[in-house]
Tab-separated table of C-alpha atoms in Angstrom:
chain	number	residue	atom	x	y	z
A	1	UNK	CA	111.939	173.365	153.377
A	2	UNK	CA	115.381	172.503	154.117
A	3	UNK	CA	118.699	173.490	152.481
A	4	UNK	CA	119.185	170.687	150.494
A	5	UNK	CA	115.372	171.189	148.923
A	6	UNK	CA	116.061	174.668	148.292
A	7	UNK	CA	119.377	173.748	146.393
A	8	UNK	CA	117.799	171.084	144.588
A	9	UNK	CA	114.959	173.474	143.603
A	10	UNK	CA	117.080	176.599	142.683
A	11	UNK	CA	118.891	174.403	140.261
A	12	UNK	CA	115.548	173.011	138.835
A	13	UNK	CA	114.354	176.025	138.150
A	14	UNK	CA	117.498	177.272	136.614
A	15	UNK	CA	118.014	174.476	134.305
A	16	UNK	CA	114.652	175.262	133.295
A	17	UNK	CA	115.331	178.993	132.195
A	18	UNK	CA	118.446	177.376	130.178
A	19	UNK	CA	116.037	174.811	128.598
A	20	UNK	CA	113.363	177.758	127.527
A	21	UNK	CA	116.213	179.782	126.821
A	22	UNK	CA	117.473	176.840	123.999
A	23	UNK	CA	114.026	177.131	122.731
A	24	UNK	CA	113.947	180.598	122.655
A	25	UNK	CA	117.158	181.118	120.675
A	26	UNK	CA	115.980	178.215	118.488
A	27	UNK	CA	112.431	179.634	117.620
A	28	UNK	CA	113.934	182.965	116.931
A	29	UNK	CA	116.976	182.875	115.031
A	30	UNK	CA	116.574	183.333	111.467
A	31	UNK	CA	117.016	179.412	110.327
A	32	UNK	CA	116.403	180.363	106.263
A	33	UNK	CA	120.281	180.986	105.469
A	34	UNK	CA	121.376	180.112	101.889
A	35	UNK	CA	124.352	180.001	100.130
A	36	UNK	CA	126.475	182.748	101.709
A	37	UNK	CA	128.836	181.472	103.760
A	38	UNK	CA	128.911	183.903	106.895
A	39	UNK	CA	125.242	183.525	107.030
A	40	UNK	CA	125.953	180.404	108.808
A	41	UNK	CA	128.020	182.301	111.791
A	42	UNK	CA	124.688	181.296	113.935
A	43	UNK	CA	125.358	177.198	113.725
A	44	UNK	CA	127.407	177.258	117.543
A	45	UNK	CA	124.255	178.756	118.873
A	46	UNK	CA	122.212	176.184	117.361
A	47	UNK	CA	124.541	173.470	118.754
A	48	UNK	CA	124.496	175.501	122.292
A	49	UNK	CA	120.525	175.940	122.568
A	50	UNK	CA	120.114	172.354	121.262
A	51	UNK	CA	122.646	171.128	124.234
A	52	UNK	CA	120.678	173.398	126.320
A	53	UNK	CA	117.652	171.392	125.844
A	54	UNK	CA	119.255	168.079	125.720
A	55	UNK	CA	118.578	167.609	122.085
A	56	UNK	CA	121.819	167.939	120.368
A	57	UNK	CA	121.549	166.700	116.955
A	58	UNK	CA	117.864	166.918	116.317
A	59	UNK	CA	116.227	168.569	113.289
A	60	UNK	CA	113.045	170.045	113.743
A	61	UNK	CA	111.271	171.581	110.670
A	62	UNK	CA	113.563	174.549	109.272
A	63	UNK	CA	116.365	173.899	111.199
A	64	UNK	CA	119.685	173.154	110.239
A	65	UNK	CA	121.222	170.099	111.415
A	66	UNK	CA	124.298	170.813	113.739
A	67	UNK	CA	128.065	168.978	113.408
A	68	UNK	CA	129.736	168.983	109.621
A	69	UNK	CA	127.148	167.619	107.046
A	70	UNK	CA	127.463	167.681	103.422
A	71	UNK	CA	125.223	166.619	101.190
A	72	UNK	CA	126.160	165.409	97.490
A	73	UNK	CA	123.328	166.108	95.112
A	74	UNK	CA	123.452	164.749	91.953
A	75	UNK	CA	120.677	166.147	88.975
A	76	UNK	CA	119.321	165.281	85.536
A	77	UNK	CA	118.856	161.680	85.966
A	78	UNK	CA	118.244	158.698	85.920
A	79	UNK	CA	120.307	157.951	83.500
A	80	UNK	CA	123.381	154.982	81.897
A	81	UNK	CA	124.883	156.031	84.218
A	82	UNK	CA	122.819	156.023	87.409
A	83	UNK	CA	123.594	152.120	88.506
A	84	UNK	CA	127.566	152.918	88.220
A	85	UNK	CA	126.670	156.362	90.457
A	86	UNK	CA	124.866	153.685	92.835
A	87	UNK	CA	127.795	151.219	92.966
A	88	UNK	CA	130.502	153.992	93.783
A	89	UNK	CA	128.239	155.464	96.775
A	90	UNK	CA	127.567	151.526	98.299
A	91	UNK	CA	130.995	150.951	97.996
A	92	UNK	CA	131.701	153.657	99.891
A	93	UNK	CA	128.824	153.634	102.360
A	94	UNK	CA	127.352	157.089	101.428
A	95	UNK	CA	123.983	158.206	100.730
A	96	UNK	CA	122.635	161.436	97.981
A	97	UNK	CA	120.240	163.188	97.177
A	98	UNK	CA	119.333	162.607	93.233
A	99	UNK	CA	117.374	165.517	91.656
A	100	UNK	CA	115.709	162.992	88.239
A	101	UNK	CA	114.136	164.574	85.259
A	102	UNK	CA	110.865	163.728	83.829
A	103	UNK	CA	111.530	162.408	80.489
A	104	UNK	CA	114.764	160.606	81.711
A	105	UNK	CA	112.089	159.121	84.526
A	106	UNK	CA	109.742	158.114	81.538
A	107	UNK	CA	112.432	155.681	80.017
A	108	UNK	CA	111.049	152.115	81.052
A	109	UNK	CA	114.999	150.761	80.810
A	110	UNK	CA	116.104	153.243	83.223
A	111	UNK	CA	113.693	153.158	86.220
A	112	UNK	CA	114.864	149.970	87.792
A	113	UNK	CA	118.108	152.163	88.962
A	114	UNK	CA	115.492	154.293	90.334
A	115	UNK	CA	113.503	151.809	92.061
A	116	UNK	CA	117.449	150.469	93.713
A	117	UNK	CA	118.567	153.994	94.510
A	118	UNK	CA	115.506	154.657	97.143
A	119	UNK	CA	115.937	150.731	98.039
A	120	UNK	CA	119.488	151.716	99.005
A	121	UNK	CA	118.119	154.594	100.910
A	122	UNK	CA	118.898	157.466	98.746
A	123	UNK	CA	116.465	160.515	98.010
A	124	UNK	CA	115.140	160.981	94.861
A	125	UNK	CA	113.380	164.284	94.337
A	126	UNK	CA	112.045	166.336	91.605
A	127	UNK	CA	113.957	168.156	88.506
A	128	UNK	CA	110.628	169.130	86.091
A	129	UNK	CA	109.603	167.372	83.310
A	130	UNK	CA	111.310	168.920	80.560
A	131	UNK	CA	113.905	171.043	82.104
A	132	UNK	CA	113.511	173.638	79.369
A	133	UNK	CA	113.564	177.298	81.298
A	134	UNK	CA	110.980	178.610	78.579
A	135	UNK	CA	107.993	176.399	79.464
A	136	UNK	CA	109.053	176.568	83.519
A	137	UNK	CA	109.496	180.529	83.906
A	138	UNK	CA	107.683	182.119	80.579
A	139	UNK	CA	105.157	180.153	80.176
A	140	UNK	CA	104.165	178.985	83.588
A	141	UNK	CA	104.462	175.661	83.852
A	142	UNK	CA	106.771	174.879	86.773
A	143	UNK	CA	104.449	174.056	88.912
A	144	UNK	CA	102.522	171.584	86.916
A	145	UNK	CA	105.801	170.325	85.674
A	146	UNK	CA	106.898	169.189	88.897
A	147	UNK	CA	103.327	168.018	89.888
A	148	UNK	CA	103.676	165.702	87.445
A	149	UNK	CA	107.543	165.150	87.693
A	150	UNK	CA	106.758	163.613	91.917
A	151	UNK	CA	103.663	162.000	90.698
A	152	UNK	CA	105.885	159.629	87.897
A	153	UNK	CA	108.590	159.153	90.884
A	154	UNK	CA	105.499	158.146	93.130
A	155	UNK	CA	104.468	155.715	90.729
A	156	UNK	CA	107.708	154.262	90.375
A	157	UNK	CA	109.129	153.961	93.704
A	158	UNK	CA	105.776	154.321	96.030
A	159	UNK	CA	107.236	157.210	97.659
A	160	UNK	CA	105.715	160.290	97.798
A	161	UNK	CA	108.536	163.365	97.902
A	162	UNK	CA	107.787	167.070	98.092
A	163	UNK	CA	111.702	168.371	97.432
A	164	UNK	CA	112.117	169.730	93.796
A	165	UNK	CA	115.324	171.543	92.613
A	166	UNK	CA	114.253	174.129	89.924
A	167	UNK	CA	116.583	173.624	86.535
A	168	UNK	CA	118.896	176.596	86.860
A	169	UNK	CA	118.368	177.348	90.385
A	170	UNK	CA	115.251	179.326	92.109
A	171	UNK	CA	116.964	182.831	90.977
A	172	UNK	CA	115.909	184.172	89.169
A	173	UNK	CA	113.885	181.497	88.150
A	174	UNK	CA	111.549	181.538	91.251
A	175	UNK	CA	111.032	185.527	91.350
A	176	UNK	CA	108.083	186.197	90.902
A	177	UNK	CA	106.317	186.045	94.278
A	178	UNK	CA	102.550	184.496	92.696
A	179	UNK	CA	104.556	181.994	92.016
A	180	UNK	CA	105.937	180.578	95.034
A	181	UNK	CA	102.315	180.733	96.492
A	182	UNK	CA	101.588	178.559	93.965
A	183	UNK	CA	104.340	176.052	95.545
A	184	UNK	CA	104.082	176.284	98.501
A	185	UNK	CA	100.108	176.169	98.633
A	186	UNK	CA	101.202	172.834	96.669
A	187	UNK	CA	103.253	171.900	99.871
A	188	UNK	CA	106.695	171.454	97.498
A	189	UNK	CA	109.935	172.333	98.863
A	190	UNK	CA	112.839	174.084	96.671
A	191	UNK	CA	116.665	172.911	97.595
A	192	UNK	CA	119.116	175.070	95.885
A	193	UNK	CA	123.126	174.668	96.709
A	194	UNK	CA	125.812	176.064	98.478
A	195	UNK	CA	128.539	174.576	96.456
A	196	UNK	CA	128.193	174.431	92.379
A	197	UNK	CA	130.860	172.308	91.081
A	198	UNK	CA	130.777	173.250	87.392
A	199	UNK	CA	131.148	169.466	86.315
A	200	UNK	CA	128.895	169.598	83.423
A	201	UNK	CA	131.314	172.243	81.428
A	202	UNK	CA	134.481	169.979	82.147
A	203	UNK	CA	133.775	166.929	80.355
A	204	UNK	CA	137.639	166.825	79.453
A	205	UNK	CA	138.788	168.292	82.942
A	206	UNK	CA	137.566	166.099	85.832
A	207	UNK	CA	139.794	167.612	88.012
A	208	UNK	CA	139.267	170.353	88.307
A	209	UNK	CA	135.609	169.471	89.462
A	210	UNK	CA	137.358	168.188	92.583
A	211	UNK	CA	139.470	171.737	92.956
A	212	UNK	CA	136.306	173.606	92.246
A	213	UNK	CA	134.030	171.955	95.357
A	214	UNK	CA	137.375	171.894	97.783
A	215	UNK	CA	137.589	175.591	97.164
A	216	UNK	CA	133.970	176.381	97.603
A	217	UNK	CA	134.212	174.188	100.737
A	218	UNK	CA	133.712	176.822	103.828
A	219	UNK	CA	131.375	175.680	106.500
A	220	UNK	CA	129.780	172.850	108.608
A	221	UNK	CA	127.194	172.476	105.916
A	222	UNK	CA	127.398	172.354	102.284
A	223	UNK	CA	125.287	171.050	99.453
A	224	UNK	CA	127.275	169.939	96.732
A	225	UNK	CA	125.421	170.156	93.487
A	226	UNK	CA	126.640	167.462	90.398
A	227	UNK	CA	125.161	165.723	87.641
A	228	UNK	CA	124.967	162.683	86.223
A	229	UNK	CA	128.294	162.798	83.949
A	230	UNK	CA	131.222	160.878	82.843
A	231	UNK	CA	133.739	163.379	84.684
A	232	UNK	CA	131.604	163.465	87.909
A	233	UNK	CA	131.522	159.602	88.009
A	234	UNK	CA	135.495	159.618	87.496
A	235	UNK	CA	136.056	161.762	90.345
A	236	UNK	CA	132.945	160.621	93.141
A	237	UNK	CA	135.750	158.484	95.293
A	238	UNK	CA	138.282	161.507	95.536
A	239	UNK	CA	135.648	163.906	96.278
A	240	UNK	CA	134.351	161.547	98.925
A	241	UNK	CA	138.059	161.022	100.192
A	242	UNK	CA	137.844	164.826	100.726
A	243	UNK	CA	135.160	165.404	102.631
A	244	UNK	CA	135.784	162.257	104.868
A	245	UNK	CA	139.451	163.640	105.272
A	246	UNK	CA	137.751	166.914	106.734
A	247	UNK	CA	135.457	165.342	109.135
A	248	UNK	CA	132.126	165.935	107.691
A	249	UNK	CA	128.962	163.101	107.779
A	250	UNK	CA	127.113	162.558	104.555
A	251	UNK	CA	123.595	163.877	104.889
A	252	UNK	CA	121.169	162.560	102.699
A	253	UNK	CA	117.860	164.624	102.390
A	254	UNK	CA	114.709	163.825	104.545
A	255	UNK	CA	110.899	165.471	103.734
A	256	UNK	CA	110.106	164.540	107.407
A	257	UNK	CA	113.570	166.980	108.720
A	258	UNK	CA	113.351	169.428	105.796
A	259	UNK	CA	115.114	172.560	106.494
A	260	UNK	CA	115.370	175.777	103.905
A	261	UNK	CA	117.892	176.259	101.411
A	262	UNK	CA	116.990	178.276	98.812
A	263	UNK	CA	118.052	181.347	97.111
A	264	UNK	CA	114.968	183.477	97.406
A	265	UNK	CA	114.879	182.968	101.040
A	266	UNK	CA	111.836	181.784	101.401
A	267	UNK	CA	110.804	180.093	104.554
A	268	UNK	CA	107.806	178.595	103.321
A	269	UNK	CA	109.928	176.579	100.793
């Protein structure tokens, strides 16, 4: 064998290590990280192992995606107000992630806007049929709830989504153990948030929904969770003016990239 092959070799096979090395780091790390912010020290290591492997930018199942993402989340729809939601996010060439209600999804006059916000390539996912925490966490029904929640959106839209945001958020809502079983063996996923922007309590303060999220804002990924409101609608452009001002790409949410974010830390979900 001569020099050169011997060079060319050595480097093969350590380019190699660094590849399984990426892999390693990647299989390994704990990927499940919710809302607390230094939990998500571990994202350059991410970005390194996925350079390693020449994959930079590619989600695989439970991973987080690397670079600054944020995704706006918007629950309780559809509603009046969904088509003006729709025209503010076109106008501005940014996809969401809606979280729609059942009986708001049972309103014949409002699931055209439906129908346009997954033409438009938005994500609409699940938010229960009745939102009432009684009937979800006393009495048991969450998981038939949002059975039949995904079925109506199915029969809508023709898609068939698995993400469901649980009214209130999975704690402590989601506690009980038997009961995520019961999800997952139902192959659901739960998306909580990282960011809560209050804007349903400050119908007369839209403002200060903008101060609340650019205070909360704190790492390369954040899920911004809204609803459907008068004040939220008011403020969309200056809180997408915000996050474009601090570099970040709007992420919308994908069942085929999914990647954990919920409170109970639950990898399956």
């Amino acid at each position: 064998m001569t020099a050169k092959s011997k060079i060319r070799r050595r480097r093969a096979m350590f380019l190699a290590a660094v590849g399984l090395l990426g892999l390693g780091l990647m299989r390994w790390l704990p990927l499940d990280r919710t809302v607390i912010a230094e939990e998500y020290g571990e994202q350059s290591v991410h970005q390194l192992a996925a350079r390693n492997i020449s994959e930079a930018n590619v989600v695989s199942k439970g991973a987080r995606p690397a670079g600054k993402i944020v995704y706006l989340t918007f629950d309780d729809g559809p509603s009046e107000l969904t088509g003006e939601f729709l025209d503010v996010l076109q106008q501005h060439g940014v996809k969401a992630t809606f979280f729609m209600q059942g009986s708001q999804l049972q309103r014949k006059s409002l699931q055209s806007e439906v129908k346009r916000a997954v033409r438009e390539g938005h994500y609409v996912g699940g938010h229960s049929m009745t939102h009432q925490n009684k009937k979800l966490y006393e009495e048991g029904q969450f998981v038939s709830e949002m059975k039949a929640n995904l079925a109506l959106i199915h029969d809508i839209t023709g898609e068939q989504p698995h993400l469901v945001r649980p009214p209130y958020g999975s704690v402590p809502g989601l506690n009980d153990k038997k009961l995520r079983d019961q999800i997952a063996n139902e192959g659901m996923k739960i998306w909580d948030w990282t960011i809560e922007s209050n804007d349903w309590s400050l119908k007369d303060h839209p403002e200060q929904i903008v101060e609340n999220i650019k205070k909360a804002t704190k790492v390369d990924l954040e899920v911004v969770l809204m609803h459907e409101k008068p004040q939220t609608l008011q403020v969309l452009p200056e809180i997408i003016a915000f996050y474009q001002e601090k570099g970040y790409q709007f992420g919308v949410y994908s069942d085929d990239a999914h990647f954990h974010l919920n409170f109970q830390k639950d990898d399956r979900l």
